[in-house]
Tab-separated table of C-alpha atoms in Angstrom:
chain	number	residue	atom	x	y	z
N	259	MET	CA	26.311	-23.359	-10.632
N	260	ALA	CA	22.788	-23.689	-9.281
N	261	LEU	CA	20.230	-20.861	-9.820
N	262	PHE	CA	19.725	-18.896	-13.037
N	263	VAL	CA	17.213	-16.465	-14.548
N	264	LEU	CA	16.320	-17.185	-18.170
N	265	ASP	CA	16.433	-14.262	-20.591
N	266	ASP	CA	16.174	-16.271	-23.829
N	267	ALA	CA	13.671	-19.125	-23.962
N	268	THR	CA	14.699	-20.474	-27.376
N	269	GLY	CA	14.225	-24.249	-27.335
N	270	ILE	CA	11.944	-24.080	-24.299
N	271	GLY	CA	9.140	-21.689	-25.097
N	272	SER	CA	8.183	-18.260	-26.366
N	273	ASN	CA	10.236	-15.200	-25.500
N	274	ASP	CA	7.388	-13.473	-23.627
N	275	LEU	CA	9.731	-12.990	-20.692
N	276	ASN	CA	10.221	-10.458	-17.924
N	277	ALA	CA	13.629	-11.469	-16.605
N	278	SER	CA	14.123	-8.222	-14.683
N	279	GLN	CA	10.988	-8.937	-12.645
N	280	ALA	CA	12.513	-12.210	-11.448
N	281	PHE	CA	15.417	-10.338	-9.870
N	282	VAL	CA	13.052	-7.766	-8.330
N	283	ASP	CA	11.066	-10.609	-6.766
N	284	LEU	CA	14.256	-12.248	-5.506
N	285	VAL	CA	15.298	-8.947	-3.910
N	286	ILE	CA	11.987	-8.769	-2.069
N	287	ILE	CA	12.258	-12.409	-0.975
N	288	VAL	CA	15.712	-12.114	0.621
N	289	ASN	CA	15.714	-8.386	1.552
N	290	ASP	CA	19.507	-8.663	1.597
N	291	ASP	CA	22.257	-6.617	-0.083
N	292	GLY	CA	24.205	-9.835	-0.715
N	293	LEU	CA	22.077	-10.760	-3.727
N	294	GLY	CA	23.485	-10.242	-7.216
N	295	LEU	CA	22.957	-11.140	-10.863
N	296	ASN	CA	25.714	-11.864	-13.366
N	297	ASP	CA	25.680	-10.716	-16.985
N	298	PRO	CA	23.817	-12.972	-19.443
N	299	VAL	CA	25.685	-15.991	-20.775
N	300	GLY	CA	24.018	-18.434	-23.144
N	301	GLY	CA	20.585	-16.909	-22.682
N	302	ARG	CA	20.555	-16.976	-18.896
N	303	GLN	CA	21.915	-15.010	-15.936
N	304	GLN	CA	23.416	-16.639	-12.863
N	305	VAL	CA	22.124	-15.491	-9.487
N	306	THR	CA	24.757	-14.887	-6.819
N	307	TYR	CA	24.124	-14.637	-3.091
N	308	ALA	CA	26.348	-14.014	-0.085
N	309	PRO	CA	23.860	-13.948	2.815
N	310	THR	CA	24.076	-11.232	5.438
N	311	THR	CA	20.553	-11.744	6.784
N	312	ALA	CA	19.223	-14.840	8.595
N	313	GLY	CA	15.847	-16.457	8.051
N	314	GLY	CA	14.011	-19.273	6.329
N	315	PRO	CA	13.658	-17.591	2.913
N	316	GLN	CA	17.296	-16.479	3.010
N	317	SER	CA	18.456	-20.017	3.826
N	318	ARG	CA	16.351	-21.480	1.030
N	319	ILE	CA	17.718	-19.071	-1.586
N	320	ASP	CA	21.245	-19.589	-0.237
N	321	ALA	CA	20.867	-23.338	-0.775
N	322	LEU	CA	19.446	-22.980	-4.288
N	323	VAL	CA	22.168	-20.512	-5.308
N	324	ASN	CA	25.244	-21.979	-3.641
N	325	THR	CA	24.717	-25.751	-3.698
N	326	THR	CA	25.520	-28.140	-6.547
N	327	PHE	CA	22.617	-30.581	-6.558
N	328	SER	CA	23.196	-34.063	-8.011
N	329	PRO	CA	19.994	-36.066	-7.368
N	330	ASP	CA	19.640	-39.703	-8.438
N	331	TYR	CA	16.225	-40.196	-10.018
N	332	GLY	CA	17.036	-43.830	-10.812
N	333	GLY	CA	19.603	-43.515	-13.587
N	334	GLY	CA	22.511	-42.352	-11.473
N	335	PRO	CA	23.389	-38.931	-10.033
N	336	GLN	CA	23.032	-35.956	-12.372
N	337	ASP	CA	23.777	-32.263	-11.821
N	338	VAL	CA	20.576	-30.202	-11.881
N	339	ASP	CA	20.373	-26.408	-12.015
N	340	THR	CA	17.237	-24.408	-11.237
N	341	ILE	CA	16.180	-22.065	-14.051
N	342	VAL	CA	13.654	-19.294	-13.310
N	343	ILE	CA	11.364	-18.412	-16.203
N	344	ALA	CA	9.625	-15.142	-15.332
N	345	GLY	CA	6.948	-15.106	-18.009
N	346	LEU	CA	4.550	-12.478	-19.183
N	347	SER	CA	0.943	-13.658	-19.469
N	348	GLY	CA	1.565	-14.702	-23.090
N	349	PHE	CA	4.425	-17.072	-22.301
N	350	VAL	CA	3.914	-20.642	-23.561
N	351	LEU	CA	6.128	-23.704	-23.806
N	352	ASP	CA	7.046	-24.902	-27.291
N	353	ASP	CA	4.168	-27.405	-27.129
N	354	GLY	CA	1.711	-24.550	-26.476
N	355	THR	CA	1.267	-25.092	-22.727
N	356	SER	CA	0.329	-21.803	-21.043
N	357	PHE	CA	1.027	-20.736	-17.477
N	358	GLN	CA	-1.104	-17.604	-17.414
N	359	ASN	CA	-2.134	-16.773	-13.831
N	360	ASN	CA	-0.161	-19.740	-12.620
N	361	GLY	CA	3.195	-21.004	-11.465
N	362	THR	CA	4.818	-24.408	-11.721
N	363	SER	CA	8.109	-26.211	-11.168
N	364	LEU	CA	8.950	-28.785	-13.834
N	365	PRO	CA	11.389	-31.591	-12.909
N	366	PRO	CA	14.158	-32.616	-15.344
N	367	ALA	CA	12.889	-34.417	-18.425
N	368	ALA	CA	14.472	-37.762	-17.527
N	369	SER	CA	13.528	-37.688	-13.830
N	370	GLY	CA	10.176	-39.419	-14.226
N	371	LEU	CA	8.647	-37.039	-11.664
N	372	PRO	CA	5.208	-35.432	-12.203
N	373	GLY	CA	5.437	-32.705	-14.855
N	374	ALA	CA	8.740	-33.970	-16.302
N	375	ASN	CA	7.024	-34.701	-19.629
N	376	LEU	CA	6.575	-30.932	-20.183
N	377	ASN	CA	10.277	-30.215	-19.673
N	378	THR	CA	12.665	-30.452	-22.636
N	379	THR	CA	15.750	-29.865	-20.445
N	380	GLU	CA	17.583	-31.715	-17.688
N	381	ASN	CA	17.232	-28.746	-15.350
N	382	CYS	CA	14.431	-27.850	-12.952
N	383	LEU	CA	12.324	-25.116	-14.567
N	384	VAL	CA	10.543	-22.670	-12.244
N	385	ILE	CA	7.880	-20.917	-14.339
N	386	TYR	CA	5.554	-18.190	-13.111
N	387	ASP	CA	3.328	-15.480	-14.587
N	388	THR	CA	4.681	-12.076	-13.551
N	389	GLN	CA	1.309	-10.491	-14.436
N	390	ALA	CA	-0.737	-12.948	-12.398
N	391	THR	CA	-3.960	-11.813	-10.692
N	392	ILE	CA	-4.633	-14.657	-8.264
N	393	CYS	CA	-6.398	-14.873	-4.909
N	394	VAL	CA	-6.039	-17.874	-2.605
N	395	ALA	CA	-7.644	-19.188	0.588
N	396	ARG	CA	-7.008	-17.013	3.623
N	397	ASP	CA	-6.035	-18.913	6.761
N	398	GLY	CA	-8.584	-18.970	9.583
N	399	THR	CA	-11.605	-18.174	7.401
N	400	GLY	CA	-12.782	-21.679	6.539
N	401	GLY	CA	-11.843	-21.243	2.889
N	402	ASP	CA	-12.496	-17.615	1.886
N	403	ILE	CA	-10.519	-17.140	-1.340
N	404	ASP	CA	-9.676	-13.454	-1.014
N	405	LEU	CA	-5.945	-13.355	-0.182
N	406	PRO	CA	-3.902	-11.835	-3.050
N	407	GLU	CA	-0.766	-13.614	-4.247
N	408	SER	CA	2.089	-11.220	-5.017
N	409	THR	CA	4.721	-12.288	-7.529
N	410	PRO	CA	7.512	-12.681	-4.909
N	411	VAL	CA	5.227	-15.007	-2.937
N	412	ILE	CA	4.312	-16.997	-6.063
N	413	LEU	CA	7.998	-17.349	-6.947
N	414	TYR	CA	8.948	-18.430	-3.427
N	415	HIS	CA	6.131	-21.010	-3.446
N	416	GLU	CA	7.650	-22.486	-6.603
N	417	PHE	CA	11.123	-22.430	-5.069
N	418	SER	CA	9.717	-24.690	-2.345
N	419	HIS	CA	8.737	-27.237	-4.991
N	420	ALA	CA	12.031	-26.770	-6.824
N	421	PHE	CA	14.078	-27.446	-3.695
N	422	ARG	CA	12.364	-30.802	-3.157
N	423	ILE	CA	12.778	-31.612	-6.853
N	424	VAL	CA	16.545	-30.974	-6.888
N	425	THR	CA	16.976	-32.874	-3.608
N	426	ASN	CA	14.733	-35.697	-4.906
N	427	ALA	CA	12.400	-35.280	-1.943
N	428	LEU	CA	9.163	-34.436	-3.760
N	429	LEU	CA	6.054	-35.298	-1.729
N	430	ALA	CA	2.827	-36.817	-3.015
N	431	LEU	CA	0.935	-34.690	-5.531
N	432	THR	CA	-2.766	-34.891	-6.447
N	433	ALA	CA	-5.018	-32.878	-8.707
N	434	ASP	CA	-7.340	-31.977	-5.804
N	435	CYS	CA	-7.103	-28.492	-4.342
N	436	ASP	CA	-9.231	-29.058	-1.230
N	437	PRO	CA	-7.663	-30.600	0.700
N	438	SER	CA	-4.164	-29.729	-0.476
N	439	SER	CA	-1.849	-32.557	-1.487
N	440	PRO	CA	1.154	-33.111	0.827
N	441	GLU	CA	3.472	-31.396	-1.689
N	442	GLU	CA	1.260	-28.320	-2.062
N	443	ARG	CA	0.707	-28.128	1.678
N	444	ALA	CA	4.480	-28.019	2.227
N	445	ALA	CA	4.875	-25.260	-0.387
N	446	ILE	CA	2.108	-23.184	1.228
N	447	ILE	CA	3.760	-23.536	4.638
N	448	ASP	CA	7.001	-22.272	3.103
N	449	GLU	CA	5.072	-19.475	1.378
N	450	ASN	CA	3.697	-18.435	4.769
N	451	ASP	CA	7.247	-18.196	6.111
N	452	LEU	CA	7.887	-15.459	3.549
N	453	ARG	CA	4.562	-13.758	4.267
N	454	THR	CA	5.443	-13.738	7.985
N	455	GLN	CA	8.929	-12.372	7.408
N	456	ILE	CA	7.648	-9.557	5.174
N	457	ALA	CA	5.018	-8.663	7.786
N	458	ASN	CA	7.629	-8.676	10.557
N	459	ARG	CA	9.783	-6.252	8.550
N	460	GLU	CA	6.817	-3.887	8.595
N	461	ALA	CA	5.721	-4.508	12.206
N	462	ARG	CA	2.274	-5.735	11.194
N	463	THR	CA	0.223	-8.899	11.628
N	464	PRO	CA	0.909	-11.398	8.810
N	465	GLU	CA	-1.874	-12.391	6.433
N	466	LEU	CA	-1.382	-16.121	5.894
N	467	ARG	CA	-2.643	-18.670	3.420
N	468	ASP	CA	-4.583	-21.761	4.503
N	469	PRO	CA	-2.151	-24.698	4.040
N	470	GLY	CA	-5.029	-27.136	3.761
N	471	ILE	CA	-6.567	-25.496	0.671
N	472	HIS	CA	-4.686	-25.105	-2.602
N	473	CYS	CA	-7.674	-23.640	-4.491
N	474	GLY	CA	-7.471	-20.155	-6.012
N	475	ARG	CA	-9.322	-17.806	-8.314
N	476	VAL	CA	-8.389	-15.289	-10.979
N	477	ASP	CA	-9.577	-11.738	-10.336
N	478	SER	CA	-8.210	-8.322	-11.333
N	479	ASP	CA	-8.710	-7.178	-7.726
N	480	CYS	CA	-6.017	-9.707	-6.769
N	481	SER	CA	-3.383	-7.906	-8.817
N	482	SER	CA	-0.224	-6.335	-7.447
N	483	CYS	CA	1.029	-2.993	-8.700
N	484	CYS	CA	3.445	-0.171	-8.139
N	485	ILE	CA	6.644	-2.212	-8.278
N	486	ILE	CA	8.929	0.843	-8.325
N	487	ALA	CA	7.289	2.095	-5.120
N	488	THR	CA	7.557	-1.420	-3.683
N	489	VAL	CA	11.308	-1.613	-4.240
N	490	ALA	CA	11.993	2.030	-3.343
N	491	SER	CA	10.054	1.751	-0.071
N	492	GLY	CA	11.333	-1.768	0.603
N	493	SER	CA	7.891	-3.241	1.150
N	494	LEU	CA	4.958	-4.790	-0.667
N	495	THR	CA	2.588	-3.204	1.838
N	496	SER	CA	4.304	0.069	2.676
N	497	PRO	CA	2.095	3.152	3.122
N	498	GLU	CA	3.383	4.442	-0.233
N	499	VAL	CA	2.328	1.294	-2.090
N	500	GLN	CA	-1.031	1.147	-0.319
N	501	HIS	CA	-1.740	4.802	-1.124
N	502	LEU	CA	-0.861	4.282	-4.789
N	503	ARG	CA	-3.279	1.352	-4.882
N	504	GLY	CA	-5.887	3.657	-3.358
N	505	VAL	CA	-5.305	6.242	-6.088
N	506	ARG	CA	-5.601	3.568	-8.746
N	507	ASP	CA	-8.804	2.148	-7.298
N	508	HIS	CA	-10.411	5.565	-6.771
N	509	PHE	CA	-9.928	6.707	-10.355
N	510	VAL	CA	-10.023	3.381	-12.222
N	511	ARG	CA	-12.216	0.720	-10.691
N	512	SER	CA	-15.561	2.480	-11.034
N	513	ASN	CA	-15.562	3.363	-14.737
N	514	GLU	CA	-14.810	1.976	-18.191
N	515	VAL	CA	-12.668	4.928	-19.267
N	516	GLY	CA	-10.515	4.531	-16.173
N	517	HIS	CA	-9.986	0.853	-16.914
N	518	ALA	CA	-8.959	1.650	-20.493
N	519	PHE	CA	-6.566	4.360	-19.300
N	520	PHE	CA	-4.983	2.013	-16.769
N	521	GLU	CA	-4.468	-0.742	-19.360
N	522	ALA	CA	-2.509	1.654	-21.592
N	523	PHE	CA	-0.661	3.102	-18.606
N	524	PHE	CA	0.189	-0.375	-17.322
N	525	LYS	CA	1.648	-1.371	-20.702
N	526	SER	CA	3.877	1.721	-20.768
N	527	TYR	CA	4.843	1.385	-17.116
N	528	TYR	CA	5.941	-2.223	-17.450
N	529	SER	CA	8.096	-1.435	-20.479
N	530	PHE	CA	10.649	0.114	-18.121
N	531	SER	CA	9.715	-0.398	-14.462
N	532	PRO	CA	11.217	-3.896	-13.949
N	533	GLN	CA	14.564	-2.668	-15.290
N	534	VAL	CA	14.349	0.410	-13.038
N	535	CYS	CA	13.656	-1.855	-10.064
N	536	THR	CA	16.679	-3.996	-10.838
N	537	ILE	CA	18.849	-0.873	-10.682
N	538	LEU	CA	17.181	0.459	-7.530
N	539	ALA	CA	17.554	-2.884	-5.782
N	540	GLY	CA	21.315	-2.634	-6.207
N	541	ASP	CA	21.649	1.026	-5.192
N	542	GLN	CA	19.884	1.956	-1.964
N	543	ARG	CA	21.040	5.581	-2.192
N	544	VAL	CA	19.298	6.153	-5.537
N	545	SER	CA	16.307	4.141	-4.307
N	546	LYS	CA	15.981	6.561	-1.368
N	547	HIS	CA	16.198	9.532	-3.756
N	548	ILE	CA	13.379	8.117	-5.911
N	549	LEU	CA	11.203	7.522	-2.849
N	550	GLU	CA	11.707	10.968	-1.302
N	551	GLY	CA	11.994	13.055	-4.450
N	552	PHE	CA	9.384	11.420	-6.680
N	553	ILE	CA	7.081	8.851	-5.096
N	554	GLU	CA	6.231	10.821	-1.948
N	555	PRO	CA	5.396	14.102	-3.765
N	556	LEU	CA	3.453	12.099	-6.374
N	557	LEU	CA	1.366	10.603	-3.582
N	558	ALA	CA	0.821	14.004	-1.974
N	559	PHE	CA	-0.503	15.371	-5.284
N	560	TRP	CA	-2.909	12.486	-5.865
N	561	LYS	CA	-4.137	12.511	-2.256
N	562	ILE	CA	-5.254	16.101	-2.804
N	563	MET	CA	-6.861	15.120	-6.111
N	564	ILE	CA	-8.856	12.388	-4.356
N	565	GLU	CA	-10.060	14.880	-1.724
N	566	ARG	CA	-10.910	17.385	-4.454
N	567	SER	CA	-12.862	14.820	-6.497
N	568	ASP	CA	-15.672	14.750	-3.959
N	569	LYS	CA	-15.835	18.490	-3.284
N	570	ARG	CA	-16.408	21.826	-5.000
N	571	TRP	CA	-13.468	23.820	-3.721
N	572	ASP	CA	-12.691	27.447	-4.396
N	573	ALA	CA	-9.038	28.548	-4.636
N	574	ALA	CA	-8.713	29.141	-0.895
N	575	ALA	CA	-10.030	25.672	-0.025
N	576	LEU	CA	-7.767	24.005	-2.595
N	577	GLY	CA	-4.763	25.893	-1.241
N	578	ALA	CA	-5.743	24.993	2.311
N	579	SER	CA	-5.749	21.318	1.332
N	580	PHE	CA	-2.202	21.676	0.045
N	581	VAL	CA	-1.104	23.370	3.285
N	582	ARG	CA	-2.675	20.545	5.325
N	583	HIS	CA	-0.375	18.115	3.526
N	584	GLU	CA	2.668	20.318	4.236
N	585	PRO	CA	2.042	21.614	7.782
N	586	LYS	CA	5.695	21.889	8.811
N	587	ARG	CA	7.952	24.265	6.961
N	588	GLU	CA	11.097	22.263	7.739
N	589	ALA	CA	9.566	19.099	6.257
N	590	ALA	CA	8.435	21.059	3.181
N	591	GLU	CA	11.957	22.386	2.683
N	592	THR	CA	13.346	18.857	2.903
N	593	ARG	CA	10.794	17.602	0.374
N	594	LEU	CA	11.482	20.440	-2.056
N	595	ALA	CA	15.210	19.739	-1.851
N	596	ALA	CA	14.542	16.056	-2.548
N	597	VAL	CA	12.336	16.855	-5.557
N	598	ARG	CA	14.942	19.215	-6.990
N	599	ARG	CA	17.762	16.739	-6.428
N	600	THR	CA	15.827	13.937	-8.129
N	601	ALA	CA	14.806	16.178	-11.029
N	602	MET	CA	18.438	17.086	-11.630
N	603	HIS	CA	19.292	13.408	-12.053
N	604	TRP	CA	17.338	13.443	-15.320
N	605	ILE	CA	17.594	17.071	-16.461
N	606	ALA	CA	21.332	17.542	-15.982
N	607	PRO	CA	22.843	14.233	-14.848
N	608	THR	CA	25.383	14.709	-12.076
N	609	GLY	CA	26.713	11.167	-11.965
N	610	GLU	CA	24.760	10.332	-8.793
N	611	ALA	CA	22.167	8.392	-10.782
N	612	PRO	CA	23.378	5.372	-12.789
N	613	ALA	CA	23.639	6.131	-16.516
N	614	ASP	CA	21.463	3.137	-17.436
N	615	LEU	CA	18.711	4.422	-15.111
N	616	VAL	CA	18.828	7.885	-16.693
N	617	TRP	CA	18.665	6.318	-20.154
N	618	LEU	CA	15.720	4.076	-19.226
N	619	LEU	CA	13.652	6.912	-17.847
N	620	ARG	CA	14.429	9.304	-20.673
N	621	ASP	CA	13.925	6.722	-23.410
N	622	ARG	CA	10.907	4.863	-22.024
N	623	ALA	CA	9.090	6.870	-19.362
N	624	TRP	CA	9.507	10.352	-20.835
N	625	SER	CA	8.178	9.213	-24.233
N	626	SER	CA	4.882	7.844	-22.878
N	627	GLU	CA	1.970	10.280	-22.776
N	628	HIS	CA	0.323	8.181	-20.052
N	629	ILE	CA	3.435	8.257	-17.836
N	630	GLN	CA	3.910	11.970	-18.502
N	631	TRP	CA	0.311	12.787	-17.582
N	632	ALA	CA	-0.163	10.495	-14.568
N	633	LEU	CA	3.299	10.540	-12.983
N	634	ILE	CA	5.720	13.146	-14.257
N	635	ARG	CA	3.594	16.262	-14.652
N	636	PRO	CA	1.882	15.828	-11.230
N	637	VAL	CA	5.289	15.839	-9.531
N	638	GLY	CA	6.200	18.950	-11.544
N	639	ILE	CA	3.031	20.686	-10.367
N	640	TYR	CA	3.713	19.738	-6.760
N	641	HIS	CA	7.268	21.020	-7.127
N	642	GLU	CA	5.952	24.422	-8.265
N	643	LEU	CA	3.461	24.605	-5.382
N	644	LEU	CA	6.094	23.673	-2.800
N	645	ALA	CA	8.339	26.483	-4.014
N	646	LEU	CA	5.433	28.948	-3.854
N	647	TYR	CA	4.492	27.797	-0.340
N	648	LEU	CA	8.065	28.210	0.917
N	649	ASP	CA	8.219	31.683	-0.626
N	650	GLY	CA	5.474	32.675	1.826
N	651	ALA	CA	2.331	32.356	-0.320
N	652	GLY	CA	-0.952	31.900	1.527
N	653	PRO	CA	-3.666	29.286	0.832
N	654	GLU	CA	-5.611	31.411	-1.678
N	655	GLN	CA	-2.515	32.251	-3.739
N	656	ILE	CA	-1.427	28.610	-3.675
N	657	GLY	CA	-4.948	27.527	-4.648
N	658	CYS	CA	-5.027	29.953	-7.592
N	659	ALA	CA	-1.683	28.608	-8.825
N	660	PHE	CA	-2.926	25.037	-8.322
N	661	ASN	CA	-6.079	25.746	-10.334
N	662	CYS	CA	-4.038	27.291	-13.157
N	663	ALA	CA	-1.843	24.191	-13.266
N	664	LEU	CA	-4.907	21.931	-13.308
N	665	GLU	CA	-6.412	23.944	-16.191
N	666	ALA	CA	-3.353	23.073	-18.276
N	667	TRP	CA	-3.076	19.462	-17.073
N	668	ALA	CA	-6.423	17.839	-16.259
N	669	PRO	CA	-8.246	18.079	-19.646
N	670	GLU	CA	-5.159	16.761	-21.454
N	671	VAL	CA	-5.635	13.274	-20.032
N	672	PRO	CA	-4.787	10.753	-22.813
N	673	LEU	CA	-7.892	9.622	-24.677
N	674	SER	CA	-8.752	5.975	-25.203
N	675	ASP	CA	-10.654	4.520	-28.142
N	676	ILE	CA	-13.210	3.282	-25.597
N	677	TRP	CA	-14.911	6.691	-25.927
N	678	ALA	CA	-15.924	5.845	-29.506
N	679	ALA	CA	-17.558	2.582	-28.444
N	680	LEU	CA	-19.658	3.775	-25.494
N	681	PRO	CA	-23.450	3.672	-25.789
N	682	LEU	CA	-25.223	6.939	-25.035
N	683	ARG	CA	-26.185	6.076	-21.468
N	684	GLN	CA	-22.656	4.941	-20.591
N	685	LEU	CA	-21.217	8.040	-22.272
N	686	ARG	CA	-23.246	10.241	-19.923
N	687	THR	CA	-22.026	8.218	-16.926
N	688	GLU	CA	-18.378	8.416	-17.954
N	689	LEU	CA	-18.535	12.171	-18.573
N	690	ARG	CA	-20.208	12.729	-15.215
N	691	PHE	CA	-17.368	10.861	-13.546
N	692	CYS	CA	-14.690	12.814	-15.432
N	693	ASP	CA	-16.396	16.101	-14.643
N	694	ARG	CA	-16.692	15.329	-10.935
N	695	ALA	CA	-13.414	13.549	-10.298
N	696	LEU	CA	-11.048	15.387	-12.609
N	697	LEU	CA	-12.313	18.324	-14.656
N	698	GLN	CA	-14.731	20.279	-12.420
N	699	THR	CA	-14.243	23.756	-13.958
N	700	SER	CA	-16.108	25.001	-17.026
N	701	ALA	CA	-12.885	25.657	-18.932
N	702	ASN	CA	-11.663	22.115	-18.274
N	703	LYS	CA	-14.958	20.616	-19.419
N	704	VAL	CA	-14.989	22.674	-22.620
N	705	ARG	CA	-11.393	21.775	-23.446
N	706	PHE	CA	-11.935	18.072	-22.788
N	707	ARG	CA	-15.020	17.937	-25.023
N	708	GLU	CA	-13.132	19.762	-27.768
N	709	ARG	CA	-10.484	17.079	-27.644
N	710	LEU	CA	-13.111	14.340	-27.856
N	711	ARG	CA	-14.664	15.969	-30.946
N	712	ALA	CA	-11.272	16.380	-32.610
N	713	ARG	CA	-10.188	12.825	-31.812
N	714	PHE	CA	-13.409	11.135	-32.946
N	715	PRO	CA	-14.889	13.352	-35.710
N	716	ASP	CA	-16.439	10.421	-37.560
N	717	ILE	CA	-18.281	8.908	-34.588
N	718	THR	CA	-21.745	10.289	-35.255
N	719	ALA	CA	-23.295	9.351	-31.924
N	720	LEU	CA	-20.485	10.932	-29.937
N	721	ALA	CA	-20.368	14.076	-32.084
N	722	SER	CA	-24.130	14.662	-31.943
N	723	PHE	CA	-24.173	14.041	-28.192
N	724	LEU	CA	-21.419	16.594	-27.603
N	725	ASP	CA	-22.736	19.119	-30.128
N	726	GLY	CA	-26.160	18.979	-28.527
N	727	ARG	CA	-24.636	19.993	-25.221
N	728	ARG	CA	-22.099	22.632	-26.177
N	729	GLN	CA	-23.590	25.108	-23.749
N	730	ILE	CA	-23.823	22.711	-20.817
N	731	VAL	CA	-20.373	22.856	-19.318
N	732	ALA	CA	-21.041	23.390	-15.676
N	733	GLY	CA	-24.278	21.482	-15.091
N	734	VAL	CA	-25.152	17.800	-14.998
N	735	LEU	CA	-25.016	15.830	-18.240
């Protein structure tokens, strides 16, 4: 026994855990089908690994999983397991110590090593925040702290510390971050091994961290996202993941309403996505189906929406945009078949998709209005347009059908309570953004304002603002 993932922190800390995310991050670290996870026993799950891929990260995980470590910290040899605690931002130890936007490796309580006083066990605890938004110093810049830390990289950094703890080879540690202590420098060098391997998988130049600077900063722009797309595409920086980040940033970063929507969406998404990723990581066939039949058409839809947000298109222009994204009939036929196949997994299960995956998506994703609006309905719309295109429809007919679908979808965007708290000037700004980026047509604007009035009838400022502009549905507010 050597490496475990904790799924019950009783006696150690709060149960603000995301155990499934730990396995997702391990999958990304090793990129190897030989990784597995046993059923929970005693509040923790044992990691198994039979390597089929060579490399530094693979060797490190192989050692942590398949070696019985018995270091002598001065009181005689003792067996030490490594326990991964994948915490949500609210996770705290029983003494109240928080690790929000941080990671740490705590040596066994009796070891006498730095940090051992926080550990109530005789194991090595690897703790990290799975919702961390951290940037660190980019190598070669003289200290620019603008390099995002993804959760697999944070976890692998902590595994570097853990390995030296369980082999009783910990290097000198200091509180200074610039320059890095010898122990932190070694962990950053190991972290860069993983960064390099991930970049090599994708045939791109690695973005490395400066080993001499351990400083970092917390910033929402340093966040990772799209973990289902990450696992399905097999990459943290795949075109699919990068495009989804672009969609998020285009519609969210520039306005308060977008931020509020994304917070609610994020909460719903993370209620099921780590579990989905665990399943996908163990079934490459289903992972490929999700990528081709859901993520790729979702991206195609939102790419068109981004183009549309900066233009005033008639039906022909909107249809022409769709055709530009599907220029080859053979590719469109393949995509439509993939969408239909994936849809059938959930509508009428055929046995191709694991039963626990079908249950997760039906129970969690389907019940969320934010997931329905932002993810599921857009793929449904794209499905309908693909079928129309392959039936021989021209750009104007496709554009008319697209506009009809948008009339039923766009103004039904879930409403956040932030609308009731906006001052008048900000309200004008937010409505301008919604009108330009999403609503555009008079009917959409009217419907959206009706929903605002119905949702917030007792907010005098909002009601009077909207009532005073009932007739202005196509102009500037």
